[in-house]
Each structure stands twice: as C-alpha cells, then as structure tokens.
PDB file of C-alpha atoms and ligand atoms in Angstrom:
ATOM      1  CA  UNK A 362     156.673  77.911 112.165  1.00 97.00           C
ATOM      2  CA  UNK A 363     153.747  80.125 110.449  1.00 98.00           C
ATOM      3  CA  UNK A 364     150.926  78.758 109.509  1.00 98.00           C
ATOM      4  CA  UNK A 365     150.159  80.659 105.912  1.00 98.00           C
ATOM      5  CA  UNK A 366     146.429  81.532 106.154  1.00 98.00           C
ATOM      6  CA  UNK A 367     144.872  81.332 103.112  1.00 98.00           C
ATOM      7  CA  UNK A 368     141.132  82.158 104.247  1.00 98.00           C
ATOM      8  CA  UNK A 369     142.893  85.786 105.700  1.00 98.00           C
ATOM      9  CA  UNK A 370     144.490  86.603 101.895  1.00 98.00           C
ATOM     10  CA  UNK A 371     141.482  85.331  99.974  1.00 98.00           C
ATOM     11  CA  UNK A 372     139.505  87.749 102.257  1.00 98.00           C
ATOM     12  CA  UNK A 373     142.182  90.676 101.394  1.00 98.00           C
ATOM     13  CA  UNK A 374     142.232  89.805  97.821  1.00 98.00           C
ATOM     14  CA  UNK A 375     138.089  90.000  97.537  1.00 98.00           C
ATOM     15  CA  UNK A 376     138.478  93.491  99.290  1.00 98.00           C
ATOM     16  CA  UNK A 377     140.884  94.660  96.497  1.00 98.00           C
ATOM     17  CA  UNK A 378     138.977  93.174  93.747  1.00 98.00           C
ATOM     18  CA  UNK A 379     135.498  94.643  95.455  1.00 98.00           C
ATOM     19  CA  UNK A 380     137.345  97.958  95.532  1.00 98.00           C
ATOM     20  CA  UNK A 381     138.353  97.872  92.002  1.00 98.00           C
ATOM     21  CA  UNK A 382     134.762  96.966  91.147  1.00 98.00           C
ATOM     22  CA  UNK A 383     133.676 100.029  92.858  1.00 98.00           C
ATOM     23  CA  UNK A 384     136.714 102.356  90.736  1.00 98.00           C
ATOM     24  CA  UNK A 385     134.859 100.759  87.015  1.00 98.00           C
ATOM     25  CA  UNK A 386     131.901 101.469  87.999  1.00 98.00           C
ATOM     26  CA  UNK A 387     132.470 105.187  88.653  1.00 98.00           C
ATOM     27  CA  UNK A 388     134.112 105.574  85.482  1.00 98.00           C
ATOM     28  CA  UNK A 389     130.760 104.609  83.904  1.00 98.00           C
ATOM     29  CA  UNK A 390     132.181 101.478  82.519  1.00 98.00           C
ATOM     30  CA  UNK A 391     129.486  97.952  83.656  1.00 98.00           C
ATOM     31  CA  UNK A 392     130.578  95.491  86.470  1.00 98.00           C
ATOM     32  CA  UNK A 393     132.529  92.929  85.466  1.00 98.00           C
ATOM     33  CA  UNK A 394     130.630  89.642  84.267  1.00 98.00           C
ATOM     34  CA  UNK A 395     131.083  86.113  84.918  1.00 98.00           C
ATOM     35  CA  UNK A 396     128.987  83.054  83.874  1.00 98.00           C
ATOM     36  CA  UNK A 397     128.951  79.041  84.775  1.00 98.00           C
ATOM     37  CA  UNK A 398     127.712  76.605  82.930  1.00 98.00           C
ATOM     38  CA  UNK A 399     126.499  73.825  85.181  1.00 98.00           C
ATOM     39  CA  UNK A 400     125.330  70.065  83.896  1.00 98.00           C
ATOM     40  CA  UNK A 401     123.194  67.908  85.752  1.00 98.00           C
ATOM     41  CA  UNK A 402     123.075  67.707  89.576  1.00 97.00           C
ATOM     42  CA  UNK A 403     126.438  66.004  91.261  1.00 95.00           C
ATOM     43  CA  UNK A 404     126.400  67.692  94.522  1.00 94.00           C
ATOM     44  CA  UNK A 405     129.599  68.906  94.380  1.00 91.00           C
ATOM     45  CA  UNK A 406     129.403  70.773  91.445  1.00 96.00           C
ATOM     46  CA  UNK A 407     126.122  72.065  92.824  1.00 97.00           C
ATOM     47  CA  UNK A 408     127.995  73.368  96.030  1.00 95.00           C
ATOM     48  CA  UNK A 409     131.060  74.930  93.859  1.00 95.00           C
ATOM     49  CA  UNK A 410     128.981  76.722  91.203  1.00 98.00           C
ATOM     50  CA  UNK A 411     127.118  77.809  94.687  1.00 97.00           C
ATOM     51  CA  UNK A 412     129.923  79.402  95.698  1.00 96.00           C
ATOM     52  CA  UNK A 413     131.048  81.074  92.990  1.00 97.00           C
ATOM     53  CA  UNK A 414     127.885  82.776  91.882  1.00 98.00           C
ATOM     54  CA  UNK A 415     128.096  84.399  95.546  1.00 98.00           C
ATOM     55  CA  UNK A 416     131.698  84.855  95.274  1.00 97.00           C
ATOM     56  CA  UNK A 417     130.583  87.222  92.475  1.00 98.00           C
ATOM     57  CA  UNK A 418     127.874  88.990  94.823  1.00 98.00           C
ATOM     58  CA  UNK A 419     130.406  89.998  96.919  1.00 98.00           C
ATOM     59  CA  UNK A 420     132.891  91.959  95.223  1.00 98.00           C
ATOM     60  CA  UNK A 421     129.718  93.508  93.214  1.00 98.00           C
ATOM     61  CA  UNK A 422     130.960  91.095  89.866  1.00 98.00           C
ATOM     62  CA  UNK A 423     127.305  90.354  87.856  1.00 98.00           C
ATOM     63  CA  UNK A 424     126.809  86.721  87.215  1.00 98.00           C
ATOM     64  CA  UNK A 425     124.757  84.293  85.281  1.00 98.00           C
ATOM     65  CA  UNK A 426     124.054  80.550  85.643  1.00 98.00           C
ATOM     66  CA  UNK A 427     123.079  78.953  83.241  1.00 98.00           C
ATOM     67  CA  UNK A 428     122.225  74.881  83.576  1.00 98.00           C
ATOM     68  CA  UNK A 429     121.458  72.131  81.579  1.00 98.00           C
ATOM     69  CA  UNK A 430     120.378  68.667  82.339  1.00 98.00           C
ATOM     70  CA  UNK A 431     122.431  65.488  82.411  1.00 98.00           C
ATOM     71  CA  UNK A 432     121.126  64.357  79.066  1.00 98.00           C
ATOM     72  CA  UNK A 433     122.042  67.729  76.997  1.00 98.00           C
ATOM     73  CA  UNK A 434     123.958  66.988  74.030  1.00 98.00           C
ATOM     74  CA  UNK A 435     127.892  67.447  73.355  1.00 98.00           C
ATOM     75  CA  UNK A 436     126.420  69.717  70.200  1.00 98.00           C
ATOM     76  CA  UNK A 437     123.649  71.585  72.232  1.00 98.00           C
ATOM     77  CA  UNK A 438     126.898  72.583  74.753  1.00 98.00           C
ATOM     78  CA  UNK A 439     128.835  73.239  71.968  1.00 98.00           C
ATOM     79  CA  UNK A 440     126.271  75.909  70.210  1.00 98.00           C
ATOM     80  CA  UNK A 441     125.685  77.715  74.536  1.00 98.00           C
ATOM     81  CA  UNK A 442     129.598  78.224  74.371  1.00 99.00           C
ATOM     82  CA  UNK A 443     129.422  79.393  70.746  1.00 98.00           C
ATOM     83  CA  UNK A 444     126.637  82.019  72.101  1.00 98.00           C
ATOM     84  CA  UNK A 445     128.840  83.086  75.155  1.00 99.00           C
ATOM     85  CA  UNK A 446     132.014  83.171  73.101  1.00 98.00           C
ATOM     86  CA  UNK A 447     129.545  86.137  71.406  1.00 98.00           C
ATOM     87  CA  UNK A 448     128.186  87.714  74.045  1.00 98.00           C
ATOM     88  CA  UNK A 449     129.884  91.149  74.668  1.00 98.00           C
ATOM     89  CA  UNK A 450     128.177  91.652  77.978  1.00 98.00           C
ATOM     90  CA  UNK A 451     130.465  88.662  79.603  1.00 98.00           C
ATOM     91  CA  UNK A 452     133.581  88.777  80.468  1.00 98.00           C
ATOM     92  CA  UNK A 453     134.386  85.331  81.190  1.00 98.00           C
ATOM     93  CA  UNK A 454     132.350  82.314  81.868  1.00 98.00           C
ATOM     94  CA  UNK A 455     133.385  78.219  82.784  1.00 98.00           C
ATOM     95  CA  UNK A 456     132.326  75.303  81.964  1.00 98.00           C
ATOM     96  CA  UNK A 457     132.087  73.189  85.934  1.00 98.00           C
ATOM     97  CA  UNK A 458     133.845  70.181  85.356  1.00 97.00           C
ATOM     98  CA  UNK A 459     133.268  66.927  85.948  1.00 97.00           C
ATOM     99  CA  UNK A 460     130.684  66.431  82.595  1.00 98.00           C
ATOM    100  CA  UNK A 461     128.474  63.510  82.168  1.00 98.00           C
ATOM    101  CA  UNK A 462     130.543  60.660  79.731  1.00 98.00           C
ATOM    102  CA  UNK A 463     129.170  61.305  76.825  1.00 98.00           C
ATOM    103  CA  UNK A 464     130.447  64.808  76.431  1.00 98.00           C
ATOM    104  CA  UNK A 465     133.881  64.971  76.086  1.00 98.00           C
ATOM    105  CA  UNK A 466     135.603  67.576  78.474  1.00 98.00           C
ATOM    106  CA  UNK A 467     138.636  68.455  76.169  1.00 98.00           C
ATOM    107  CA  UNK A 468     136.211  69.092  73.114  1.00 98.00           C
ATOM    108  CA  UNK A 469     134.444  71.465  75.128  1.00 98.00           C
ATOM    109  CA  UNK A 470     137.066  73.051  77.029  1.00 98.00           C
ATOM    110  CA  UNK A 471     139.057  73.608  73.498  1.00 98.00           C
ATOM    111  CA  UNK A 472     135.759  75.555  72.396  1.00 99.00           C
ATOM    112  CA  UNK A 473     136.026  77.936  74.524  1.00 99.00           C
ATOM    113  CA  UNK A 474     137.322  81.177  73.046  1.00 98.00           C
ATOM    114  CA  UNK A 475     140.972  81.616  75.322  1.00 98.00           C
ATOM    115  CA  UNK A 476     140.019  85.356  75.676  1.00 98.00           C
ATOM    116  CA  UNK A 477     137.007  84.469  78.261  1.00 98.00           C
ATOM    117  CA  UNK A 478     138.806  81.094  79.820  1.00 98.00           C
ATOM    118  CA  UNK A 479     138.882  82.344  82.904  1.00 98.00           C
ATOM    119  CA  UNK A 480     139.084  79.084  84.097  1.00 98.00           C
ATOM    120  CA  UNK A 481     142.819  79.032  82.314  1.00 98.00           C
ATOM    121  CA  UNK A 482     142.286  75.281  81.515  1.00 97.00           C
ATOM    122  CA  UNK A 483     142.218  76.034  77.622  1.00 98.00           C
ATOM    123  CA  UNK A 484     145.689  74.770  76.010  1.00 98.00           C
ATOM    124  CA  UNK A 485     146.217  78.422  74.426  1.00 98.00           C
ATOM    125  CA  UNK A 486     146.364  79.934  78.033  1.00 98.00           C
ATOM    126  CA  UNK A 487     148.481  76.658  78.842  1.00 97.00           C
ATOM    127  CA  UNK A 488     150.595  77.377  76.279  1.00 97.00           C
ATOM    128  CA  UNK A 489     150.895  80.711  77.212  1.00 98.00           C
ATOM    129  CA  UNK A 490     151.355  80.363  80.493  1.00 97.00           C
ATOM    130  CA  UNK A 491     154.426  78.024  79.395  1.00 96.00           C
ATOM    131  CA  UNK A 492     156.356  80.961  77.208  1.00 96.00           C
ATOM    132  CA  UNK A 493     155.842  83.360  79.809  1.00 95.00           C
ATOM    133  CA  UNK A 494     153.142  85.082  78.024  1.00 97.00           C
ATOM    134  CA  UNK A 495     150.183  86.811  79.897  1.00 97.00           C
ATOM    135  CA  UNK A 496     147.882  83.948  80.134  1.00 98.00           C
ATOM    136  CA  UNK A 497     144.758  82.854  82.274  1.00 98.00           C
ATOM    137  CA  UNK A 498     145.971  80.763  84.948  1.00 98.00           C
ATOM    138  CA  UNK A 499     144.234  78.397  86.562  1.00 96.00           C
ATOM    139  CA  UNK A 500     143.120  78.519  90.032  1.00 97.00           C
ATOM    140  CA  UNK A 501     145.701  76.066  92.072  1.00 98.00           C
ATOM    141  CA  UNK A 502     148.790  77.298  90.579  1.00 98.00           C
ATOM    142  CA  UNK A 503     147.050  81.111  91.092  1.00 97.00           C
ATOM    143  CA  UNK A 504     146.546  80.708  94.588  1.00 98.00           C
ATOM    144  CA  UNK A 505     149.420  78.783  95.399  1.00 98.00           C
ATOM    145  CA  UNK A 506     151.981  81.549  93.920  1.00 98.00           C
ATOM    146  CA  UNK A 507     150.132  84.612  95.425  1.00 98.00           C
ATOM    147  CA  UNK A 508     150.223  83.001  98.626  1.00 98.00           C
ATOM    148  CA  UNK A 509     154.150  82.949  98.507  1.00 98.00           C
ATOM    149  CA  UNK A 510     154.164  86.529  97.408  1.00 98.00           C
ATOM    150  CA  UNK A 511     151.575  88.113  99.942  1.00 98.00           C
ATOM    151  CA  UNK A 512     153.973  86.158 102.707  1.00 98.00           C
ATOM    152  CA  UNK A 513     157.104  87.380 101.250  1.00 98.00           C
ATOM    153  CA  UNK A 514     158.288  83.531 101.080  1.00 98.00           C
ATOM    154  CA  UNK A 515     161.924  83.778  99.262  1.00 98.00           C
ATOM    155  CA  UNK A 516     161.814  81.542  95.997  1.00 98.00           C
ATOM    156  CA  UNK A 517     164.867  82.880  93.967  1.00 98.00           C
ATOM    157  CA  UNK A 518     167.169  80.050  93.516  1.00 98.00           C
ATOM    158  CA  UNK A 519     165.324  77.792  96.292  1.00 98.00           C
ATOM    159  CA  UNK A 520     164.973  74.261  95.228  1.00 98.00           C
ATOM    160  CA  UNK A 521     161.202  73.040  94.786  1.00 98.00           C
ATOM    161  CA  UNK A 522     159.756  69.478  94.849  1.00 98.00           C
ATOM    162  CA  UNK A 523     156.399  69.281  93.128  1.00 98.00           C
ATOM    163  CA  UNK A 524     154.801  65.968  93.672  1.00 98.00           C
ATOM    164  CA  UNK A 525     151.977  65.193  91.167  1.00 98.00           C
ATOM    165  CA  UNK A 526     151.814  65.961  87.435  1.00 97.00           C
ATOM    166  CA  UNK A 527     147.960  66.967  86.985  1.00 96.00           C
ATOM    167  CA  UNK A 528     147.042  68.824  84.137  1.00 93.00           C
ATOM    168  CA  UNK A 529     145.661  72.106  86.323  1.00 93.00           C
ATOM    169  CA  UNK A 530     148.418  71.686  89.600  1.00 97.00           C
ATOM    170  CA  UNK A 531     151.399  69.918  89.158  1.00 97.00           C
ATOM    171  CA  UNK A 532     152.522  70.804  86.035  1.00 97.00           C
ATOM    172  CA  UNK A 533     151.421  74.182  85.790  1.00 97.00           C
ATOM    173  CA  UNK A 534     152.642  75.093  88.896  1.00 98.00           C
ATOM    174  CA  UNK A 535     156.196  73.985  88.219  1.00 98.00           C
ATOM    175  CA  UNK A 536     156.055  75.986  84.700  1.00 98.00           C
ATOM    176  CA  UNK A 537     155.585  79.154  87.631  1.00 98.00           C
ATOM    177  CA  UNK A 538     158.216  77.914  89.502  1.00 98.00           C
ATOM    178  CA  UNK A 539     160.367  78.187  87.521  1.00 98.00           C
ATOM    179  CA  UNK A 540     160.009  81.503  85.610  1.00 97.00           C
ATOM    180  CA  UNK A 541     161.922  84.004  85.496  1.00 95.00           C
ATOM    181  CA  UNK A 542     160.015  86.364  88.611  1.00 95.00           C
ATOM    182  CA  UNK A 543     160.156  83.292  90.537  1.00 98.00           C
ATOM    183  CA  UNK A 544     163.388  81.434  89.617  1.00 98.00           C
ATOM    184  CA  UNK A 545     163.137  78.530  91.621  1.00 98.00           C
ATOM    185  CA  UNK A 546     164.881  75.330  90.578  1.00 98.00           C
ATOM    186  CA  UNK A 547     161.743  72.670  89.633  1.00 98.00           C
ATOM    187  CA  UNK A 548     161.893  68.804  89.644  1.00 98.00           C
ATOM    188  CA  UNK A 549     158.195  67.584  89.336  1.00 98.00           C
ATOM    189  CA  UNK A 550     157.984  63.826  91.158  1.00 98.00           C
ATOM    190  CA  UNK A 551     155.146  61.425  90.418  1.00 96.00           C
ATOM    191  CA  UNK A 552     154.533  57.405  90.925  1.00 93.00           C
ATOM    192  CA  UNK A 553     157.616  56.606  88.831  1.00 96.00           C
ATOM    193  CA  UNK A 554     160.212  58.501  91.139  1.00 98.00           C
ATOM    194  CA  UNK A 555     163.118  56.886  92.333  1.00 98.00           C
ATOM    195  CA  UNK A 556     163.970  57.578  96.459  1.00 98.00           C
ATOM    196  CA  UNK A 557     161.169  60.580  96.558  1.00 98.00           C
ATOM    197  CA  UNK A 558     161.406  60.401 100.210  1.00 98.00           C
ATOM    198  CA  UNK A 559     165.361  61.894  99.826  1.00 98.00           C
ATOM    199  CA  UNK A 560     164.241  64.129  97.561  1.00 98.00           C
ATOM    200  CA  UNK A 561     161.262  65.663  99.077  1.00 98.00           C
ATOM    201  CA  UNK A 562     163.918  65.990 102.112  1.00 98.00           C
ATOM    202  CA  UNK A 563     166.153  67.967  99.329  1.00 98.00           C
ATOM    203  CA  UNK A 564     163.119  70.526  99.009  1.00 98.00           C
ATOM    204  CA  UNK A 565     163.373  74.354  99.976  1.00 99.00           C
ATOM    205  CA  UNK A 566     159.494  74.487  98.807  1.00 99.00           C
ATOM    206  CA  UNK A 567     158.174  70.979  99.119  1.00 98.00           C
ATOM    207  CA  UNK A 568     154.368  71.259  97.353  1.00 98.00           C
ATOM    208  CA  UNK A 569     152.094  67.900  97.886  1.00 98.00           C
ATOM    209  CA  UNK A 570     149.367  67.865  94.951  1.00 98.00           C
ATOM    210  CA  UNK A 571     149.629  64.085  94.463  1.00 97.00           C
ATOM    211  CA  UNK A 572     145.432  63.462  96.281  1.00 96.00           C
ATOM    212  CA  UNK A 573     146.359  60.819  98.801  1.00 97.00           C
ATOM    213  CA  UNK A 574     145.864  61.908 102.536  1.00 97.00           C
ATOM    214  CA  UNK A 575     148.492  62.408 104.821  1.00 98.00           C
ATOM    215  CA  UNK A 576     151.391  61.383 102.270  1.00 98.00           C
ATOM    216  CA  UNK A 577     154.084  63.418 102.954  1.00 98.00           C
ATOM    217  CA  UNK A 578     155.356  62.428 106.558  1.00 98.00           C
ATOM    218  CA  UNK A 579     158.283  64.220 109.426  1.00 98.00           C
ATOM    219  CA  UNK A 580     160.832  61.946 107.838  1.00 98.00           C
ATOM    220  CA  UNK A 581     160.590  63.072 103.749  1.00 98.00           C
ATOM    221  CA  UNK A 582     160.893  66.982 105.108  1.00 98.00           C
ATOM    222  CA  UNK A 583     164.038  69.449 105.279  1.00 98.00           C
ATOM    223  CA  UNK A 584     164.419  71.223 108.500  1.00 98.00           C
ATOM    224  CA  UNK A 585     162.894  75.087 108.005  1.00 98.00           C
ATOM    225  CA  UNK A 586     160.999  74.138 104.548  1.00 98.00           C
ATOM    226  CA  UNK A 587     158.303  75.583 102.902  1.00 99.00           C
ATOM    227  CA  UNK A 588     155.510  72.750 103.045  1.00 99.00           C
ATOM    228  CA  UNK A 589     152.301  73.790 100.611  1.00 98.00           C
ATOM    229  CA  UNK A 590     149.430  71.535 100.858  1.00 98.00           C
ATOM    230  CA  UNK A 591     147.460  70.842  97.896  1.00 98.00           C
ATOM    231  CA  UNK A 592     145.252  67.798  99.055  1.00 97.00           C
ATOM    232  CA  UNK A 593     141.614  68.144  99.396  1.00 95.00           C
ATOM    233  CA  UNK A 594     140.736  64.282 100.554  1.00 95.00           C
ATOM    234  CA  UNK A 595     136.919  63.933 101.562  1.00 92.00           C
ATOM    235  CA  UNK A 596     137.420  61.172 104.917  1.00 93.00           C
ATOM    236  CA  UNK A 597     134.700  59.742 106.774  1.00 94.00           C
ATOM    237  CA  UNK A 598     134.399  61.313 109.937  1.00 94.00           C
ATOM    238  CA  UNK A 599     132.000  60.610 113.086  1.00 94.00           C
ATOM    239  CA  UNK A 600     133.447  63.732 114.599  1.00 92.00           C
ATOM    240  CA  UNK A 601     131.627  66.521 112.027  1.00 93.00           C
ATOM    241  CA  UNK A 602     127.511  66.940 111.257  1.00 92.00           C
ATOM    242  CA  UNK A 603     128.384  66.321 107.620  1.00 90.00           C
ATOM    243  CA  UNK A 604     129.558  62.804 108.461  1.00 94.00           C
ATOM    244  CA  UNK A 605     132.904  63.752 106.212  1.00 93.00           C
ATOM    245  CA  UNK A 606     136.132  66.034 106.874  1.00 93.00           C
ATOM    246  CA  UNK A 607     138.981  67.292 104.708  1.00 94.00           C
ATOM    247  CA  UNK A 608     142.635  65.830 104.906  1.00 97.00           C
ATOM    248  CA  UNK A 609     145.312  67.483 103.196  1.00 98.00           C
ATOM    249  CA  UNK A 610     148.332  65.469 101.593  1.00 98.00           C
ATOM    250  CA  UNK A 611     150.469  66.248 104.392  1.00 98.00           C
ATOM    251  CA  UNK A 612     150.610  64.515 107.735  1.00 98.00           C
ATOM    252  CA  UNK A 613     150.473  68.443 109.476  1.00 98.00           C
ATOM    253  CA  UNK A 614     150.920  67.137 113.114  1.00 97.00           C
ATOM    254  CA  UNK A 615     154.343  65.150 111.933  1.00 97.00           C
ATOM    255  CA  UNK A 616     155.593  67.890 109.861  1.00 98.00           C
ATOM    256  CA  UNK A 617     154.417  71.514 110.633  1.00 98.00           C
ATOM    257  CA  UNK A 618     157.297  71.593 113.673  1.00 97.00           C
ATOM    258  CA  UNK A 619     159.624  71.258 111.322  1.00 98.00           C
ATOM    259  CA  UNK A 620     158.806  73.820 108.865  1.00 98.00           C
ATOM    260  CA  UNK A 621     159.266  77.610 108.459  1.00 98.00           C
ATOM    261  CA  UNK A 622     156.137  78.088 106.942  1.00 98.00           C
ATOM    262  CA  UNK A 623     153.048  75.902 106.221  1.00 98.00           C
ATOM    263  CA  UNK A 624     149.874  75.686 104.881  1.00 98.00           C
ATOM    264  CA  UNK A 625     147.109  73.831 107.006  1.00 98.00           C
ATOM    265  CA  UNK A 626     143.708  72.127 105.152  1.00 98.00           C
ATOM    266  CA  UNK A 627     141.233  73.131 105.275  1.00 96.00           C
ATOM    267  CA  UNK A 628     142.030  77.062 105.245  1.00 97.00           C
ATOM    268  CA  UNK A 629     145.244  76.978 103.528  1.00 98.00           C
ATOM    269  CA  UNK A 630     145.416  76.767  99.126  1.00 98.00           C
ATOM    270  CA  UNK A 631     141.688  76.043  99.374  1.00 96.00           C
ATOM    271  CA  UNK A 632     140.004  79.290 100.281  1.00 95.00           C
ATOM    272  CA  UNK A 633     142.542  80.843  97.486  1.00 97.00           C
ATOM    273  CA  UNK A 634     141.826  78.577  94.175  1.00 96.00           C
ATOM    274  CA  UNK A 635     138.100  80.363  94.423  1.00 94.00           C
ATOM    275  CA  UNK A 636     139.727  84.247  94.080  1.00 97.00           C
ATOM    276  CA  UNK A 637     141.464  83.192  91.472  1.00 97.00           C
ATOM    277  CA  UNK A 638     138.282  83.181  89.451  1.00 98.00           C
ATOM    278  CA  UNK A 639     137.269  86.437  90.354  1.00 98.00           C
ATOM    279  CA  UNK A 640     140.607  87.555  90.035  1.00 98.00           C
ATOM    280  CA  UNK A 641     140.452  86.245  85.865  1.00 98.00           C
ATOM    281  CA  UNK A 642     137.752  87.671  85.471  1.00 98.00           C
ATOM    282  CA  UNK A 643     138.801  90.770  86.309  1.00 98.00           C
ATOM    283  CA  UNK A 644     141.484  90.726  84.643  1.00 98.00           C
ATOM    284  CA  UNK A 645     139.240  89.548  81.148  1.00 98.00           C
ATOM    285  CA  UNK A 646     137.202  92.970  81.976  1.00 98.00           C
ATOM    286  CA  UNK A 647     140.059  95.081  82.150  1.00 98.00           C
ATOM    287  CA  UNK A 648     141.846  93.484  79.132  1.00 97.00           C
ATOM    288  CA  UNK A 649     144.661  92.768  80.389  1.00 97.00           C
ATOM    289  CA  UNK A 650     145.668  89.077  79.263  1.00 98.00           C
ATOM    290  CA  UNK A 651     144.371  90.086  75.775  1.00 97.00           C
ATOM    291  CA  UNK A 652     144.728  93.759  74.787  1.00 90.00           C
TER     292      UNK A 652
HETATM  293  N1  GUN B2113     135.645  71.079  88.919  1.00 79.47           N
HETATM  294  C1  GUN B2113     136.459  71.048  89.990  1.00 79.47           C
HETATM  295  N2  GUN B2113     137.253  72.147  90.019  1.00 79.47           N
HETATM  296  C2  GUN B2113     136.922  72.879  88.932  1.00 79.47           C
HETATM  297  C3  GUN B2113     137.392  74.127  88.435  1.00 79.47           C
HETATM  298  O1  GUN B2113     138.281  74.779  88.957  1.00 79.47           O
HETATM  299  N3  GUN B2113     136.796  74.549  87.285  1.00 79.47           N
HETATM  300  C4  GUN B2113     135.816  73.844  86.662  1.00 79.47           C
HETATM  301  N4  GUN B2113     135.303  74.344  85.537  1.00 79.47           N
HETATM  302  N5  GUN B2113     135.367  72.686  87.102  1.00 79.47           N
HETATM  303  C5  GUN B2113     135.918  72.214  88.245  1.00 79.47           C
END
C-alpha cells in the first residue's frame, strides 16, 4: 500500500508556483493578485481566509482582504464584487462561503465575473468544465486529479465509484473522471443507491465525498483499489489541545491493507484543495483559462 501524501505535493506545487512568481516578475510584469472577501466572524472562515492570505505570502502572490460585517447588505456585496470585477490590478478574488441568510450565496457567486472565479464555483466555469473547455476548477476536484497524476495512478479505462453528488466534489469530480485525458468509467452513488456496498467493491478508484466519518468500511473495498478520501469530519476528541480531530470518510485502519494506494486525513486531499487557489490564480494572471 502507499499512502499518497498530499501535504509533500502541495509543498512541491507551492515551490513551482513560487518559482513561476519569481520568472513574472523578472520579465517586469506585477505579482500575481488574489483577494477574499470575508463576512462576519465564524471561526472557520476566519481560520481559512487565514490561510490563504499566507498561502499567498509564500509563493510571493500579493493579496488583499477585504471584510465586511455580518449585517452588510446583499446590494452593498453586490456593488464590492462589481468594483473587483473592475479592478485590473487583481487577478482573481473569492467570495468565503458560508454567508449570513440573508444574502443569498448563488446571487453572489453568479456576480462574479467567470474570468476572476478562481474559486471555479461560478456555473460558466461549471459549464465549462463540463464541455471540456478550459475552465476554473474548483479546489476538491483540483487537488484530487493532480494527486493521481503527480503519483502516476493509472485511470484510463479504470472503473470509478464517486459517492456524494455536491455541487463543488462529487459531481465535478466525476465530469474529470471521465474526460477524455482521464477516461475513466464514472457512476456517481448517493443516498438513493441500490447495493452501494457491491458497488463500491466494483471500484478501481473508489472516492468517499459523501461527509459522514468512517463510512466506507474493509468489506465495500476491491482488493488493490485506489481509495481517495474526501471527508473532513470535525469529532470530539479528549486526545488533542483543540478538544476536536479530523476523521475522513473512510474507516483507514479497516481498509488501507487492502489498497494499492490511499489517501490518509488529515494530510491527504486536504493540504491540496488550498494550492488549487493559488494555482487559479495563476493561471487568471497568465491568461490562460481566458485568452
Ligand atoms: N467555504 C468552505 N470552503 C470554501 C471554498 O473553497 N471557497 C469559498 N469561497 N468558501 C468556502
């Protein structure tokens, strides 16, 4: 079995992106440019947009946060993403998600202008993304795929169980899958599935992005399969300072005997949905989604 290490290819992928930073910049050209839009306090937004800001710091991007309260209006949102749809010097920005209720998340993820969603969660990169278009993709189905590449993980003609249907994993991901530098065969289960335990066991690639904790068990897993681990469960724990630790969707002391390759939480698809960011945004300053 290998465990597929996700913190050790995130680092890699900052180095390349840090080196191409350094290339721009000698050319003359300014550093690439991300912003985040953060409302209100939640601590876990507080703690992502954290990390992302010094995500930026390190590979040498510039960034700007800019924050509004929990009462800010849907319009007074509206008119900030209307300014950095404008603003030349940005390359990209996001909008951290979850919003207070009385903005609604779609409105304000449709007014984003698809050239700087570098977030890929607007339906134009979606759409995109679905006709095999260059497209912003968003940061699950990102990480998930370059972590089969960087590990040379054969997916041509492989047969891959997706379980979940989110918006921004599931059903993404399978769209990836499936196309045409991939060309694995897709089924996508969710709670309706008939006998998922037979066919998770039927999966070359088995990815768990369903949210419950330690879901997929030994018995619903093929001999030598690929097992990606999407789950990101907060449990309480007396064993850690923060009183809380993470537990993936797969049961990895059952299952990670079985498998050729695995990915463990935390330290697995984690550490990679947060290059994906950087990676957009790069990819916004060099035009190369939209040319
Ligand atoms: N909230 C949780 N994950 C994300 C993410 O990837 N992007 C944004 N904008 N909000 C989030």
């Amino acid at each position: 079995m290998i465990l597929i290490d996700g913190k050790k290819i995130a680092s890699e992928i900052k180095q390349e992106i840090a080196q191409e930073v350094k290339n721009i910049i000698e050319t003359g050209k300014r550093a690439p440019h991300l912003a985040a839009i953060l409302v209100g306090h939640d601590g876990g937004s507080e703690t992502y947009v954290a990390y992302k800001i010094k995500d930026c710091e390190v590979v040498g991007f510039k960034s700007t946060l800019v924050r509004f309260e929990d009462d800010v209006t849907e319009e007074e949102l509206l008119n900030k993403i209307n300014e950095l749809n404008n603003d030349d010097s940005l390359d990209g920005f996001i909008v951290q998600l979850p919003l207070p209720k009385h903005i609604s998340e779609q409105k304000i993820i449709e007014a984003i202008d698809p050239k700087k969603d570098v977030d890929g969660f607007h339906p134009i990169n979606v759409g995109r993304t679905v006709i095999g278009l260059p497209s912003f993709v968003s940061a699950t189905p990102f990480g998930i795929i370059e972590l089969l590449k960087r590990y040379n993980i054969e997916t041509s003609g492989k047969n891959c169980v997706v379980i979940g249907r989110s918006n921004i994993v599931g059903r993404p991901l399978s769209v990836l899958m499936s196309q045409k530098s991939i060309n694995a065969t897709v089924t996508v289960a969710h709670s309706r599935t008939k006998d998922l335990k037979g066919l998770c066991k039927s999966a070359d690639i088995l990815v768990a992005a369903l949210g419950s904790p330690e879901f997929v068990k030994e018995d619903m897993v093929k001999e030598g399969a690929v097992v990606i681990d999407v789950g990101t469960t907060r449990v309480k724990s007396d064993q850690t300072k923060s009183g809380w630790k993470l537990k993936g969707d797969v049961l990895f002391e059952e299952v990670a005997d079985k498998c050729s390759y695995i990915t463990p939480v935390p330290g697995g698809v984690g550490p990679m949905t947060r290059v994906s960011l950087l990676h957009n945004t790069l990819l916004s300053a060099k035009k190369e989604i939209y040319k």
